[in-house]
Tab-separated table of C-alpha atoms in Angstrom:
chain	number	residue	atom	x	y	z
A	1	UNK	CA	-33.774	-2.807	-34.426
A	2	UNK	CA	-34.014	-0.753	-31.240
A	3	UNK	CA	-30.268	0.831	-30.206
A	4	UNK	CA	-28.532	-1.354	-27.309
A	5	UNK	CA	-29.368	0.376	-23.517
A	6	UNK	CA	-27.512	-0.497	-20.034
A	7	UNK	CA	-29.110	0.102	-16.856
A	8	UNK	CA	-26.718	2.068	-14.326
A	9	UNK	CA	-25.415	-1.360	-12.709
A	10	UNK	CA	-24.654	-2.941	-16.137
A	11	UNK	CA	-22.587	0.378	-17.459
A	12	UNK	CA	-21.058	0.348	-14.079
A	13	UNK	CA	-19.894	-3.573	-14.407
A	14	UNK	CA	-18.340	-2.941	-17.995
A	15	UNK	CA	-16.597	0.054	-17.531
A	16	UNK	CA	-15.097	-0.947	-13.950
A	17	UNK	CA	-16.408	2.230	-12.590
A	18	UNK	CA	-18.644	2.138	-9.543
A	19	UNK	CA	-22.530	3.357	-9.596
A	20	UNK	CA	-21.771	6.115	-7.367
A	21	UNK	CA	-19.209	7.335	-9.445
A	22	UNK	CA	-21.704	7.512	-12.506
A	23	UNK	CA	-24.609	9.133	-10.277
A	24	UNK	CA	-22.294	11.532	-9.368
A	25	UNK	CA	-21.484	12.031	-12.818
A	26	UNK	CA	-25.442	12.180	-13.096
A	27	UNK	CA	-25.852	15.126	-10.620
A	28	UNK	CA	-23.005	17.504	-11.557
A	29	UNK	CA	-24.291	17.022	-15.304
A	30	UNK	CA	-21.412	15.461	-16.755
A	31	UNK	CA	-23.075	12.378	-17.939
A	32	UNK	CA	-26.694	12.537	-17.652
A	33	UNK	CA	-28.573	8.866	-19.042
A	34	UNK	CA	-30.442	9.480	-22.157
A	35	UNK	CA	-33.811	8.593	-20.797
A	36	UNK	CA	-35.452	6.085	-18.076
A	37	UNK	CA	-37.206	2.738	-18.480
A	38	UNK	CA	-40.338	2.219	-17.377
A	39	UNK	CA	-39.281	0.836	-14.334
A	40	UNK	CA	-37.485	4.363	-13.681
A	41	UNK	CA	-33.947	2.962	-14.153
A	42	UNK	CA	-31.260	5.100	-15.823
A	43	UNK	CA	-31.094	3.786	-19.396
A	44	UNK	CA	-27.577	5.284	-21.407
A	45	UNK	CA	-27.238	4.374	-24.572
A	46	UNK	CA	-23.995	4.393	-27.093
A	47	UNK	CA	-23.581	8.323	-27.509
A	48	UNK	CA	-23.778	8.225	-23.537
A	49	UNK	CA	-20.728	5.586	-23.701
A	50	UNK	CA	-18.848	7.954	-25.801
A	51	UNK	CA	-19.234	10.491	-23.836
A	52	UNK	CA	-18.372	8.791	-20.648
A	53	UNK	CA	-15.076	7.580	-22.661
A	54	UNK	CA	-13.576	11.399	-23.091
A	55	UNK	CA	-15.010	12.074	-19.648
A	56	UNK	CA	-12.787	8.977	-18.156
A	57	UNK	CA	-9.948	9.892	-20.880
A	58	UNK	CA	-9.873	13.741	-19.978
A	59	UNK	CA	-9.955	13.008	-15.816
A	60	UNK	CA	-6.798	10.417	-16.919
A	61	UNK	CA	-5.506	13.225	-17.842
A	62	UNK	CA	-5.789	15.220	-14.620
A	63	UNK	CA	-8.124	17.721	-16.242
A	64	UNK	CA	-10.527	18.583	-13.094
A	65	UNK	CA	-14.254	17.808	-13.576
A	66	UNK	CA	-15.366	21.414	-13.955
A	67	UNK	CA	-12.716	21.647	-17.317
A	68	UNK	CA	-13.795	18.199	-18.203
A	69	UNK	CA	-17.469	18.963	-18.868
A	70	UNK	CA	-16.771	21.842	-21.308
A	71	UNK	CA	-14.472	19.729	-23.344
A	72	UNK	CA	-17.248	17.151	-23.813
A	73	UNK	CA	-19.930	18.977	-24.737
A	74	UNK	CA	-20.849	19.474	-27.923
A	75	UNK	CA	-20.834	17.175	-31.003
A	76	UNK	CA	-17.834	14.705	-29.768
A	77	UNK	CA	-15.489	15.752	-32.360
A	78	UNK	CA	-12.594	15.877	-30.009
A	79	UNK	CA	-12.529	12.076	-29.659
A	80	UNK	CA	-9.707	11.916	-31.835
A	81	UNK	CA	-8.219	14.822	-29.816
A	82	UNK	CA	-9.157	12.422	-26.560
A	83	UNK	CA	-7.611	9.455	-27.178
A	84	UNK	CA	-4.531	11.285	-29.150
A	85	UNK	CA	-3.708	12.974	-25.375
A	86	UNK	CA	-4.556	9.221	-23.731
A	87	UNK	CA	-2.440	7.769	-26.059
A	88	UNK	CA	0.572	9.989	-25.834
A	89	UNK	CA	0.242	9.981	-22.025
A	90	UNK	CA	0.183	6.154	-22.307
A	91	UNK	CA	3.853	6.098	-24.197
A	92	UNK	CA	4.983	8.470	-21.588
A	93	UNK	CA	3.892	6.181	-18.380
A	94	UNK	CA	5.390	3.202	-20.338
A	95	UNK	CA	8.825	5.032	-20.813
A	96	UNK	CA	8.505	5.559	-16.966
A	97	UNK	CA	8.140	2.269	-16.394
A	98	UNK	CA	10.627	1.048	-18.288
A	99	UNK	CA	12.860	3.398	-16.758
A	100	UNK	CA	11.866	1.963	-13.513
A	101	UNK	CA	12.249	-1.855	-14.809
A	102	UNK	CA	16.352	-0.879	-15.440
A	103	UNK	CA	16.448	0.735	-12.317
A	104	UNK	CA	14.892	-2.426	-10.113
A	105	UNK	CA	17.093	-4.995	-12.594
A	106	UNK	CA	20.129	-2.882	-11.305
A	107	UNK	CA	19.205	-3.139	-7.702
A	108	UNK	CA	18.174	-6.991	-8.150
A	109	UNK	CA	21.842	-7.252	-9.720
A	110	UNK	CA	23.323	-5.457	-6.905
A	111	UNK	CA	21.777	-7.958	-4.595
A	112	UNK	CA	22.036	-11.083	-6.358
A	113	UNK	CA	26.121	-10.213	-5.436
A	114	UNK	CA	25.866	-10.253	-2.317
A	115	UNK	CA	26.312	-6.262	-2.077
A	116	UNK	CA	24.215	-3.753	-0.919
A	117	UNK	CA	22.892	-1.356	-3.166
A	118	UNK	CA	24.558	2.497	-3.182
A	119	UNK	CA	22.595	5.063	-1.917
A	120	UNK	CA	22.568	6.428	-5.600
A	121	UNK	CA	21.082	3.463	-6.648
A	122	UNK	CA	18.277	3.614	-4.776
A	123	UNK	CA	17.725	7.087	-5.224
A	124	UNK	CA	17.484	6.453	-9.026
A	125	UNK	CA	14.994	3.796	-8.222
A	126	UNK	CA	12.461	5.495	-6.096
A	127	UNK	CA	12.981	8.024	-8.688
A	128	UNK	CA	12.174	6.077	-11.088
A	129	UNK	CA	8.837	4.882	-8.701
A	130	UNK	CA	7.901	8.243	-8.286
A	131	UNK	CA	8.416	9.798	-11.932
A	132	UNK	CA	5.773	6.512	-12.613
A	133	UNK	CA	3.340	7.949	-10.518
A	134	UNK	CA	2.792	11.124	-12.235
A	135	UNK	CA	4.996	13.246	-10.422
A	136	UNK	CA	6.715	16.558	-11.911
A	137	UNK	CA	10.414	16.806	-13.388
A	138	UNK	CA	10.615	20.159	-11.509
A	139	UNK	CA	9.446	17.864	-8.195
A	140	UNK	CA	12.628	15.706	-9.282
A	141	UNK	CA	14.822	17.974	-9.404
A	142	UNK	CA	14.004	18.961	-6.273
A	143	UNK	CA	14.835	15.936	-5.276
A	144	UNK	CA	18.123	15.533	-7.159
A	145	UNK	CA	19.084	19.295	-5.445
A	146	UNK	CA	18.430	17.628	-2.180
A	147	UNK	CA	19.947	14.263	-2.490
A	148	UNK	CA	23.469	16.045	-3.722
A	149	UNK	CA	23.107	18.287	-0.340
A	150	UNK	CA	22.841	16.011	2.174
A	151	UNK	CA	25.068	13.115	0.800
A	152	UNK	CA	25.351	10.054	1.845
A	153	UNK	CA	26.132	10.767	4.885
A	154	UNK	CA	22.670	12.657	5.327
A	155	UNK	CA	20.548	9.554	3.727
A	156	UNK	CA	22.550	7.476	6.312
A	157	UNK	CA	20.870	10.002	9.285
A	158	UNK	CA	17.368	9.958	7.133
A	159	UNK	CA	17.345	5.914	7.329
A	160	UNK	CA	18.303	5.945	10.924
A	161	UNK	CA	15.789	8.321	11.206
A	162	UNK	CA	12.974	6.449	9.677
A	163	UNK	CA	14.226	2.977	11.374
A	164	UNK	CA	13.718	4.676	14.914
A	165	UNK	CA	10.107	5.921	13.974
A	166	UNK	CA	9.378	2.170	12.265
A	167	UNK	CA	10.482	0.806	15.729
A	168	UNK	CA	8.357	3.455	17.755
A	169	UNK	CA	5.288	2.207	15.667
A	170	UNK	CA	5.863	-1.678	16.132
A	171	UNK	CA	5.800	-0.811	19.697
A	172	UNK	CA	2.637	0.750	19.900
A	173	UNK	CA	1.194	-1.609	17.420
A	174	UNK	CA	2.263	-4.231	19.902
A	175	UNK	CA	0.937	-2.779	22.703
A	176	UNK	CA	-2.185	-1.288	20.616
A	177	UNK	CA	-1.853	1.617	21.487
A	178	UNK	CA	-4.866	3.885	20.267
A	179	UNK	CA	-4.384	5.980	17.717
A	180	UNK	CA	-5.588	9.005	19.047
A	181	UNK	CA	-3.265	9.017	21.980
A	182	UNK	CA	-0.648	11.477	21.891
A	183	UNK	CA	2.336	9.817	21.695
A	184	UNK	CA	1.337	8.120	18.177
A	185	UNK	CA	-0.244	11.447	16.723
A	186	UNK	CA	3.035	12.789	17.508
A	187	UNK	CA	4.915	9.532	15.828
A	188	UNK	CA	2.837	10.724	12.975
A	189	UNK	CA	3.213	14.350	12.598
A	190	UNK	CA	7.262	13.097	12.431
A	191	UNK	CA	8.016	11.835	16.302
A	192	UNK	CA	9.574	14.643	17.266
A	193	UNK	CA	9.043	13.429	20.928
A	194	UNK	CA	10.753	10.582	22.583
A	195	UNK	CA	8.944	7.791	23.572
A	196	UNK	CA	9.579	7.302	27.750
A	197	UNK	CA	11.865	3.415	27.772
């Protein structure tokens, strides 16, 4: 009994990867097929979906490729070690997300009676968003630093702020304007020009 083989399109299509992501894999050496068939198609076999596992398992983990490829090689005894990492990242994003759920179920509260949300509110809710996302606790409490010196009274300026720029963009949406024109590159470096009325 001859050991199951998938063509480059086939691995792609099970994995949910693309085939230029696994040529690329190809050139850099980090997952090179185990042979050809006659046709000259890239043939990987089983050890070759391993491997692509801790490759896809270690780049979850933000390792860059570079680090990736010295983790992998050798005999595949880390694995274990892999999917250990995955697995504890895993409980961490779905703690975030919970988090997150509370958060939006306090906002959709809020709402439901007829009052707007606080400001804190919402801050704890895009927190929540971003801390989802991958982002670092010393990023939030950056945030957290910030939020307490400006005040409400400084997220009231920030969301008049970003209602004027929203505006400005409708506008030249409307009028389609092109992008490269300098009023819009400006809009998107921040708008620190006025638009002429």
């Amino acid at each position: 009994m001859t050991e199951q083989c998938w063509k480059i399109g086939e691995l792609a299509t099970a994995t949910g990867l693309t085939v230029r992501t696994l040529r690329h894999f190809h050139q850099i050496g980090l997952l090179r097929p185990a042979g050809r068939s006659s046709a000259g198609h890239r043939l990987y076999t089983g050890d070759d979906v391993r491997r692509l596992y801790r490759i896809l398992a270690l780049r979850e983990l933000n390792m860059p490729l570079g680090e990736i490829a010295n983790h992998v090689d050798g005999d595949g005894a880390d694995l274990p070690a892999a999917i250990e990492r995955q697995l504890a990242q895993a409980e961490r994003q779905i703690e975030l997300h919970r988090r997150l759920h509370r958060q939006l179920q306090g906002l959709a509260r809020a709402l439901r009676a007829a009052r707007e949300p606080s400001i804190d509110q919402l801050i704890r809710a895009m927190e929540a968003m971003m801390q989802a996302k991958h982002l670092s606790p010393e990023h939030f409490a950056g945030l957290r630093r910030r939020h307490l010196e400006v005040g409400e009274a400084g997220f009231a300026r920030w969301r008049d702020r970003m209602a004027e720029l929203a505006a400005r963009a409708a506008e030249h949406a409307e009028r389609g304007t092109d992008p490269a024109d300098p009023e819009v590159q400006d809009l998107a470096g921040g708008g620190s020009r006025r638009s002429p009325r």
